[in-house]
CSV table of C-alpha atoms in Angstrom, one decimal:
chain,number,residue,atom,x,y,z
A,1,MET,CA,-14.2,-20.0,-16.0
A,2,ARG,CA,-16.7,-17.2,-16.7
A,3,HIS,CA,-15.3,-13.8,-17.6
A,4,ILE,CA,-16.8,-10.7,-15.9
A,5,ILE,CA,-16.1,-7.1,-17.1
A,6,ILE,CA,-16.5,-4.2,-14.6
A,7,LEU,CA,-16.9,-1.0,-16.6
A,8,GLY,CA,-15.7,1.8,-14.5
A,9,MET,CA,-13.7,1.5,-11.3
A,10,ASN,CA,-15.3,4.0,-8.9
A,11,PHE,CA,-16.7,2.9,-5.6
A,12,GLN,CA,-19.4,0.7,-7.2
A,13,GLY,CA,-16.8,-1.0,-9.3
A,14,LEU,CA,-14.6,-1.6,-6.3
A,15,PHE,CA,-17.6,-3.2,-4.5
A,16,PHE,CA,-18.3,-5.6,-7.3
A,17,LEU,CA,-14.6,-6.5,-7.7
A,18,ARG,CA,-14.1,-7.4,-4.0
A,19,GLU,CA,-17.3,-9.4,-3.9
A,20,LEU,CA,-16.5,-11.4,-7.1
A,21,ALA,CA,-12.9,-11.9,-6.1
A,22,LYS,CA,-14.2,-14.4,-3.5
A,23,LYS,CA,-15.3,-16.6,-6.4
A,24,ARG,CA,-13.4,-18.2,-9.3
A,25,TYR,CA,-13.9,-15.7,-12.1
A,26,ASN,CA,-11.7,-14.0,-14.7
A,27,LEU,CA,-12.2,-10.4,-13.6
A,28,HIS,CA,-11.5,-7.6,-16.0
A,29,CYS,CA,-11.5,-4.1,-14.5
A,30,ILE,CA,-11.6,-1.2,-16.9
A,31,GLY,CA,-11.1,2.4,-15.7
A,32,ARG,CA,-10.7,5.8,-17.5
A,33,ASN,CA,-7.5,6.3,-15.6
A,34,GLN,CA,-5.2,4.8,-13.0
A,35,GLU,CA,-6.5,7.1,-10.2
A,36,GLU,CA,-10.0,5.6,-10.1
A,37,ILE,CA,-10.3,4.1,-6.6
A,38,GLY,CA,-10.9,0.5,-7.8
A,39,MET,CA,-7.7,0.5,-9.9
A,40,TYR,CA,-5.8,0.4,-6.6
A,41,SER,CA,-7.3,-2.9,-5.6
A,42,ARG,CA,-5.1,-6.1,-5.6
A,43,TYR,CA,-7.8,-8.0,-7.4
A,44,GLY,CA,-8.6,-8.4,-11.1
A,45,LYS,CA,-6.8,-7.6,-14.3
A,46,LYS,CA,-6.7,-3.8,-14.9
A,47,TYR,CA,-7.1,-1.9,-18.2
A,48,VAL,CA,-7.2,1.8,-18.9
A,49,ALA,CA,-9.6,3.0,-21.6
A,50,ALA,CA,-10.2,6.7,-21.6
A,51,ASN,CA,-12.5,6.8,-24.7
A,52,GLY,CA,-14.7,4.6,-26.8
A,53,MET,CA,-12.0,3.6,-29.3
A,54,ALA,CA,-9.8,2.3,-26.5
A,55,LEU,CA,-12.7,0.6,-24.7
A,56,ARG,CA,-13.7,-1.2,-28.0
A,57,GLN,CA,-10.3,-2.6,-28.4
A,58,VAL,CA,-10.1,-3.9,-24.8
A,59,VAL,CA,-13.5,-5.4,-24.9
A,60,LYS,CA,-12.8,-7.2,-28.2
A,61,GLU,CA,-9.7,-8.7,-26.7
A,62,ILE,CA,-11.6,-10.0,-23.6
A,63,VAL,CA,-14.5,-11.4,-25.7
A,64,ALA,CA,-12.0,-13.2,-28.0
A,65,GLY,CA,-10.5,-14.9,-25.0
A,66,SER,CA,-13.8,-15.9,-23.4
A,67,GLN,CA,-14.4,-18.8,-25.8
A,68,ASP,CA,-18.1,-19.7,-26.3
A,69,LYS,CA,-19.8,-17.8,-23.4
A,70,LYS,CA,-20.4,-14.1,-23.5
A,71,PRO,CA,-18.7,-12.2,-20.6
A,72,ILE,CA,-21.0,-10.6,-18.0
A,73,GLY,CA,-20.8,-6.8,-17.9
A,74,LEU,CA,-21.4,-4.7,-14.8
A,75,PHE,CA,-21.3,-0.9,-14.7
A,76,GLY,CA,-19.0,0.4,-11.9
A,77,SER,CA,-19.5,4.2,-12.5
A,78,GLY,CA,-21.9,6.6,-14.0
A,79,ASP,CA,-19.1,8.1,-16.1
A,80,TYR,CA,-18.5,4.8,-17.9
A,81,LEU,CA,-22.2,4.4,-18.5
A,82,ASP,CA,-22.2,7.7,-20.3
A,83,LEU,CA,-19.1,6.8,-22.3
A,84,VAL,CA,-20.6,3.5,-23.4
A,85,LEU,CA,-23.9,5.1,-24.5
A,86,ALA,CA,-22.1,7.9,-26.4
A,87,GLU,CA,-19.2,6.0,-28.0
A,88,PHE,CA,-19.6,2.2,-27.8
A,89,PRO,CA,-23.3,1.0,-27.7
A,90,GLU,CA,-22.3,-2.1,-29.6
A,91,ILE,CA,-21.0,-3.6,-26.4
A,92,PHE,CA,-24.6,-4.6,-25.6
A,93,GLN,CA,-24.3,-7.2,-28.5
A,94,MET,CA,-20.9,-8.4,-27.3
A,95,VAL,CA,-21.4,-8.7,-23.6
A,96,ASP,CA,-24.3,-9.7,-21.3
A,97,ILE,CA,-24.7,-6.3,-19.6
A,98,VAL,CA,-26.6,-6.4,-16.3
A,99,GLY,CA,-29.2,-3.7,-16.9
A,100,PRO,CA,-32.3,-2.8,-18.9
A,101,GLU,CA,-32.8,-2.6,-22.7
A,102,LEU,CA,-30.7,0.0,-24.4
A,103,ALA,CA,-33.6,2.3,-25.3
A,104,VAL,CA,-34.8,2.4,-21.7
A,105,LEU,CA,-31.2,2.9,-20.5
A,106,ARG,CA,-30.8,5.9,-22.8
A,107,MET,CA,-34.1,7.4,-21.8
A,108,LEU,CA,-33.4,7.2,-18.0
A,109,ASN,CA,-29.7,8.2,-18.2
A,110,SER,CA,-30.6,11.6,-19.7
A,111,LYS,CA,-32.2,14.0,-17.2
A,112,SER,CA,-34.3,15.7,-19.8
A,113,THR,CA,-35.9,12.5,-21.2
A,114,ALA,CA,-36.1,11.0,-17.8
A,115,TYR,CA,-38.1,13.9,-16.5
A,116,GLU,CA,-40.4,13.8,-19.5
A,117,GLY,CA,-41.1,10.1,-18.8
A,118,LEU,CA,-41.7,10.8,-15.1
A,119,ILE,CA,-44.1,13.6,-15.8
A,120,ALA,CA,-46.0,11.5,-18.4
A,121,ALA,CA,-46.3,8.8,-15.8
A,122,GLY,CA,-47.8,11.2,-13.2
A,123,LEU,CA,-44.8,11.4,-10.8
A,124,SER,CA,-43.9,14.6,-9.1
A,125,VAL,CA,-40.8,16.5,-10.1
A,126,PRO,CA,-39.5,20.0,-9.3
A,127,LYS,CA,-40.4,22.6,-11.9
A,128,THR,CA,-38.0,22.3,-14.7
A,129,TYR,CA,-37.2,25.4,-16.9
A,130,SER,CA,-37.1,25.1,-20.7
A,131,PHE,CA,-34.0,26.3,-22.6
A,132,GLN,CA,-36.1,29.3,-23.9
A,133,GLU,CA,-37.0,30.3,-20.3
A,134,LEU,CA,-33.4,30.1,-19.2
A,135,SER,CA,-32.0,32.0,-22.2
A,136,GLN,CA,-34.6,34.8,-21.5
A,137,GLY,CA,-34.0,34.8,-17.7
A,138,LEU,CA,-37.7,33.8,-17.0
A,139,VAL,CA,-36.8,31.9,-13.8
A,140,SER,CA,-37.5,32.0,-10.1
A,141,PHE,CA,-34.9,31.7,-7.4
A,142,PRO,CA,-33.4,29.7,-5.8
A,143,LEU,CA,-32.8,27.2,-8.5
A,144,ILE,CA,-30.4,24.3,-9.1
A,145,ALA,CA,-28.4,23.6,-12.3
A,146,LYS,CA,-27.4,20.1,-13.3
A,147,TRP,CA,-25.7,18.5,-16.2
A,148,ILE,CA,-28.0,16.5,-18.5
A,149,THR,CA,-25.6,13.5,-18.2
A,150,LYS,CA,-22.2,13.1,-16.5
A,151,GLU,CA,-20.7,13.1,-20.0
A,152,PHE,CA,-20.8,16.9,-19.9
A,153,TYR,CA,-19.6,17.3,-16.3
A,154,GLU,CA,-17.1,20.2,-15.7
A,155,ASP,CA,-15.2,20.7,-12.5
A,156,SER,CA,-15.5,24.4,-12.9
A,157,ILE,CA,-19.2,24.2,-12.3
A,158,GLY,CA,-19.4,21.0,-10.3
A,159,LYS,CA,-22.0,18.2,-10.3
A,160,THR,CA,-24.7,20.6,-9.4
A,161,LYS,CA,-24.8,24.4,-8.6
A,162,VAL,CA,-27.4,26.2,-6.5
A,163,ILE,CA,-28.1,29.7,-7.8
A,164,SER,CA,-29.7,32.1,-5.4
A,165,ASP,CA,-30.3,35.3,-7.3
A,166,SER,CA,-30.5,36.9,-10.8
A,167,ASP,CA,-26.9,38.3,-10.6
A,168,MET,CA,-25.5,34.9,-9.8
A,169,PHE,CA,-27.6,33.3,-12.6
A,170,GLU,CA,-26.5,35.9,-15.2
A,171,GLN,CA,-22.9,35.2,-14.4
A,172,PHE,CA,-23.4,31.4,-14.5
A,173,TRP,CA,-25.4,31.4,-17.7
A,174,LYS,CA,-22.9,33.7,-19.4
A,175,SER,CA,-20.1,31.3,-18.5
A,176,VAL,CA,-21.8,28.2,-19.9
A,177,GLU,CA,-22.9,30.0,-23.0
A,178,GLN,CA,-19.3,31.1,-23.7
A,179,GLU,CA,-18.2,27.5,-23.4
A,180,GLY,CA,-21.0,26.5,-25.7
A,181,ARG,CA,-22.4,24.2,-23.1
A,182,SER,CA,-25.7,25.8,-22.2
A,183,GLU,CA,-27.8,23.1,-24.0
A,184,HIS,CA,-26.2,20.5,-21.8
A,185,ILE,CA,-27.6,22.1,-18.6
A,186,ILE,CA,-30.9,21.6,-17.0
A,187,CYS,CA,-32.3,23.9,-14.3
A,188,GLN,CA,-35.0,23.3,-11.7
A,189,GLU,CA,-36.5,25.0,-8.7
A,190,TYR,CA,-34.4,24.3,-5.6
A,191,ILE,CA,-36.6,22.9,-2.9
A,192,SER,CA,-35.3,23.1,0.7
A,193,GLY,CA,-36.6,23.7,4.2
A,194,THR,CA,-36.9,22.4,7.7
A,195,TYR,CA,-39.3,19.6,6.8
A,196,ILE,CA,-37.5,18.5,3.6
A,197,GLN,CA,-35.4,15.4,3.5
A,198,GLU,CA,-33.5,13.9,0.6
A,199,LEU,CA,-33.8,10.2,0.2
A,200,GLY,CA,-32.6,7.5,-2.1
A,201,TYR,CA,-34.4,4.5,-3.4
A,202,GLY,CA,-31.9,1.7,-4.4
A,203,ALA,CA,-33.2,-1.5,-6.0
A,204,TYR,CA,-32.5,-4.4,-8.3
A,205,TYR,CA,-35.2,-5.4,-10.9
A,206,GLU,CA,-35.9,-8.2,-13.3
A,207,ARG,CA,-38.3,-7.6,-16.2
A,208,GLY,CA,-40.3,-5.0,-14.3
A,209,SER,CA,-40.4,-6.8,-10.9
A,210,GLU,CA,-38.6,-5.5,-7.9
A,211,ILE,CA,-36.3,-8.2,-6.5
A,212,ALA,CA,-34.7,-6.2,-3.7
A,213,SER,CA,-34.9,-2.6,-2.5
A,214,MET,CA,-34.2,-0.2,0.3
A,215,VAL,CA,-34.7,3.5,1.0
A,216,PHE,CA,-32.0,5.6,2.7
A,217,SER,CA,-31.4,9.1,3.8
A,218,GLN,CA,-28.4,10.9,2.2
A,219,LYS,CA,-27.5,12.9,5.2
A,220,ARG,CA,-24.1,14.3,4.2
A,221,GLN,CA,-22.5,15.0,0.9
A,222,TYR,CA,-19.1,16.1,-0.2
A,223,PRO,CA,-18.8,17.6,-2.7
A,224,ARG,CA,-22.4,18.4,-3.4
A,225,GLY,CA,-24.1,15.5,-5.1
A,226,LEU,CA,-21.7,12.8,-3.7
A,227,SER,CA,-23.2,11.0,-0.7
A,228,THR,CA,-20.7,10.4,2.1
A,229,TYR,CA,-23.1,9.1,4.8
A,230,ALA,CA,-26.3,7.3,4.1
A,231,ARG,CA,-28.7,5.6,6.5
A,232,GLU,CA,-31.6,3.2,5.9
A,233,VAL,CA,-35.0,4.8,6.6
A,234,LYS,CA,-38.6,3.6,6.5
A,235,ASN,CA,-41.7,5.7,7.0
A,236,GLU,CA,-45.1,6.2,5.4
A,237,LEU,CA,-44.1,9.0,3.0
A,238,SER,CA,-41.0,7.2,1.8
A,239,ASP,CA,-43.1,4.1,1.3
A,240,HIS,CA,-45.7,6.2,-0.7
A,241,ALA,CA,-43.0,7.6,-3.0
A,242,SER,CA,-41.4,4.2,-3.4
A,243,ALA,CA,-44.7,2.7,-4.5
A,244,HIS,CA,-44.9,5.3,-7.3
A,245,ILE,CA,-41.3,4.7,-8.4
A,246,ARG,CA,-42.0,0.9,-8.4
A,247,LYS,CA,-45.0,1.4,-10.6
A,248,PHE,CA,-43.1,3.6,-13.1
A,249,LEU,CA,-40.2,1.1,-13.4
A,250,SER,CA,-42.6,-1.8,-13.8
A,251,GLY,CA,-44.2,0.0,-16.7
A,252,LEU,CA,-40.8,0.2,-18.3
A,253,ASN,CA,-40.2,-3.5,-17.8
A,254,TYR,CA,-37.0,-2.4,-16.1
A,255,SER,CA,-34.1,-4.8,-15.3
A,256,GLY,CA,-30.9,-4.3,-13.4
A,257,PHE,CA,-29.7,-1.9,-10.6
A,258,ILE,CA,-31.3,1.5,-10.2
A,259,GLU,CA,-31.1,4.4,-7.8
A,260,VAL,CA,-33.7,7.2,-7.6
A,261,ASP,CA,-33.0,10.4,-5.6
A,262,PHE,CA,-36.1,12.1,-4.2
A,263,LEU,CA,-37.2,14.7,-1.7
A,264,VAL,CA,-40.0,14.2,0.8
A,265,ASP,CA,-41.8,17.2,2.4
A,266,TYR,CA,-43.1,16.0,5.7
A,267,GLN,CA,-45.2,19.2,6.2
A,268,SER,CA,-47.1,18.9,2.9
A,269,ALA,CA,-46.8,15.1,2.6
A,270,ARG,CA,-45.5,15.5,-0.9
A,271,TYR,CA,-42.5,14.0,-2.7
A,272,TYR,CA,-40.4,15.1,-5.7
A,273,ILE,CA,-38.2,12.9,-7.9
A,274,LEU,CA,-34.8,14.6,-8.3
A,275,ASP,CA,-32.7,12.2,-10.3
A,276,ILE,CA,-32.6,8.7,-11.7
A,277,ASN,CA,-29.4,6.7,-12.0
A,278,PRO,CA,-30.1,3.5,-14.1
A,279,ARG,CA,-27.0,1.7,-12.7
A,280,PRO,CA,-25.4,0.6,-9.4
A,281,TRP,CA,-25.1,3.6,-7.0
A,282,GLY,CA,-22.2,4.9,-4.9
A,283,SER,CA,-23.5,3.5,-1.5
A,284,ILE,CA,-24.4,0.1,-2.9
A,285,LYS,CA,-22.2,-1.6,-0.3
A,286,MET,CA,-24.9,-0.8,2.2
A,287,PHE,CA,-27.4,-2.9,0.0
A,288,LYS,CA,-25.3,-6.0,0.8
A,289,LYS,CA,-25.9,-5.4,4.5
A,290,ARG,CA,-29.6,-6.1,4.0
A,291,PHE,CA,-29.2,-8.5,1.0
A,292,PRO,CA,-26.0,-10.4,1.6
A,293,ASN,CA,-26.1,-12.6,-1.5
A,294,ILE,CA,-27.2,-9.9,-4.0
A,295,VAL,CA,-24.0,-10.1,-6.2
A,296,ASP,CA,-24.2,-13.9,-6.3
A,297,TYR,CA,-27.9,-13.6,-7.4
A,298,VAL,CA,-27.2,-11.1,-10.1
A,299,ILE,CA,-24.5,-13.2,-11.8
A,300,GLY,CA,-26.6,-16.4,-11.5
A,301,GLU,CA,-24.9,-18.1,-8.5
A,302,ASN,CA,-28.1,-18.1,-6.4
A,303,ILE,CA,-31.7,-18.6,-7.4
A,304,SER,CA,-33.2,-16.4,-4.7
A,305,ILE,CA,-32.4,-13.3,-2.7
A,306,GLU,CA,-31.6,-13.7,1.0
A,307,GLU,CA,-32.9,-10.8,3.1
A,308,ARG,CA,-31.2,-10.2,6.5
A,309,HIS,CA,-33.3,-8.7,9.3
A,310,LEU,CA,-31.1,-6.3,11.2
A,311,GLY,CA,-31.7,-5.0,14.7
A,312,ARG,CA,-30.6,-1.5,13.6
A,313,PRO,CA,-30.8,0.5,10.4
A,314,ALA,CA,-28.1,-0.3,7.8
A,315,ALA,CA,-25.7,2.7,7.2
A,316,PHE,CA,-22.9,3.5,4.8
A,317,ALA,CA,-20.0,5.9,5.2
A,318,ARG,CA,-17.3,7.0,2.8
A,319,VAL,CA,-15.1,7.9,5.7
A,320,PHE,CA,-12.5,10.3,4.2
A,321,TYR,CA,-15.1,12.3,2.2
A,322,ASP,CA,-17.4,12.2,5.2
A,323,PHE,CA,-14.7,13.7,7.4
A,324,MET,CA,-14.6,16.6,4.9
A,325,ALA,CA,-18.4,17.0,5.0
A,326,ILE,CA,-18.4,17.0,8.8
A,327,LEU,CA,-15.5,19.5,8.8
A,328,MET,CA,-17.3,21.8,6.4
A,329,GLU,CA,-20.5,21.6,8.4
A,330,PHE,CA,-18.6,22.3,11.6
A,331,ARG,CA,-17.0,25.4,10.0
A,332,ARG,CA,-20.5,26.6,8.9
A,333,ARG,CA,-22.3,26.1,12.2
A,334,LYS,CA,-19.4,26.5,14.6
A,335,SER,CA,-20.9,24.1,17.1
A,336,LEU,CA,-19.6,21.0,18.8
A,337,SER,CA,-23.1,19.5,18.3
A,338,VAL,CA,-22.0,18.7,14.7
A,339,LEU,CA,-19.3,16.4,16.0
A,340,GLY,CA,-21.8,14.8,18.5
A,341,GLU,CA,-24.3,14.1,15.8
A,342,ALA,CA,-21.7,12.5,13.6
A,343,PHE,CA,-20.6,10.3,16.5
A,344,ARG,CA,-24.2,9.1,17.0
A,345,ASP,CA,-24.5,8.4,13.3
A,346,TYR,CA,-21.5,6.1,13.4
A,347,ALA,CA,-22.4,4.4,16.7
A,348,GLY,CA,-26.1,3.9,16.2
A,349,SER,CA,-26.3,1.8,13.1
A,350,CYS,CA,-25.1,-1.4,11.3
A,351,LEU,CA,-22.3,0.5,9.5
A,352,VAL,CA,-20.4,-0.5,6.4
A,353,VAL,CA,-17.3,1.6,5.5
A,354,ASP,CA,-16.9,1.9,1.7
A,355,GLU,CA,-13.1,1.8,1.3
A,356,PHE,CA,-12.0,-0.4,4.1
A,357,ASP,CA,-11.1,-4.1,3.5
A,358,VAL,CA,-8.4,-5.7,5.6
A,359,ASN,CA,-7.5,-7.9,2.7
A,360,ASP,CA,-7.3,-5.1,0.2
A,361,TRP,CA,-5.8,-2.0,1.8
A,362,ARG,CA,-4.4,-0.1,-1.3
A,363,PRO,CA,-7.8,1.6,-2.2
A,364,ILE,CA,-7.6,3.3,1.3
A,365,TRP,CA,-4.3,4.9,0.2
A,366,GLY,CA,-6.0,5.9,-3.1
A,367,CYS,CA,-8.8,7.7,-1.0
A,368,ILE,CA,-6.2,9.5,1.2
A,369,LYS,CA,-4.2,10.6,-1.8
A,370,LYS,CA,-7.3,11.9,-3.6
A,371,GLY,CA,-8.6,13.6,-0.4
A,372,LEU,CA,-5.2,15.4,0.1
A,373,LYS,CA,-5.3,16.6,-3.5
A,374,SER,CA,-8.8,17.9,-2.9
A,375,VAL,CA,-7.9,19.7,0.3
A,376,TRP,CA,-4.8,21.3,-1.4
A,377,LYS,CA,-6.9,22.3,-4.4
A,378,LYS,CA,-9.6,24.0,-2.3
A,379,ARG,CA,-7.1,25.6,0.1
A,380,ILE,CA,-9.2,25.2,3.2
A,381,HIS,CA,-8.0,27.7,5.8
A,382,TRP,CA,-9.2,27.9,9.4
């Protein structure tokens, strides 16, 4: 029986675990702590490995028990991808990792080197400020600050931070310099407006060829950077941007799952690449709505991809987080139209709900618990 290792038990890891549990596999689920959503699932054997040393020991034990055939490895979170690249790259010799070559993975997983590659290939990205420009305050506002990789993520700053003026920037830059983390930050112009829409391109590749893909709007986020409601879209400008992304990935001979965040400006007919995630993405469960046998194909159970033609757009909701996003938007706009719009989102699509599974209910409790902790931490008052 083939052994499969899921590295990271966030929503992506939970998706893979539930899909693979329908087959006869030895499933090994590795999380950084017991609170990761997939660790609540009834399926698979669970391990906690918070650092590279612990992960190395767990993987060695699994490989030793897998007899002649290497285990298959799937990344189930961006955090774990960063951990592997920083502390345990040898896993690529021990396990058949679903993904690109290690050098390509390293290049795309770091925002700084990914942007360099995108610019060299002629793709449009927002203006990115150099470390020297940032340290001298030679920037224009508004701008957005991001961590170069998730490895350096700090709750005190968040996944991203929009900075609107020089006073705010001075305070922000002083705080990251005091922590000795300024070199781990990348800052870009913040593009927004009435005609701007943020989209995601999610796909699976083999040796530079696109096997399956979809484009989706990331309508709501909570917290910033975490998509809570996504909906499949298709239009001329999204197709144009997707064609450029496809050409870029083909040139890298890319393999595996990938998600690219980009903005489209419907007024100027331009696009801007925001972020590249060379791994399965958070709303990947929606991908299965369009390509029902994608997981079977990836692990070699099927020789071709089945594409389902739906009557309505596929959509994805992370319900508990989306409730918070809707609540925050309602508080900001103070209009019942926010609730009406959310109702239409849920009623007008082929919806998949990320956490819900009648045969595996414990992750729902994990989401509720995490949501309550978040509410208590933020002290939301009406």
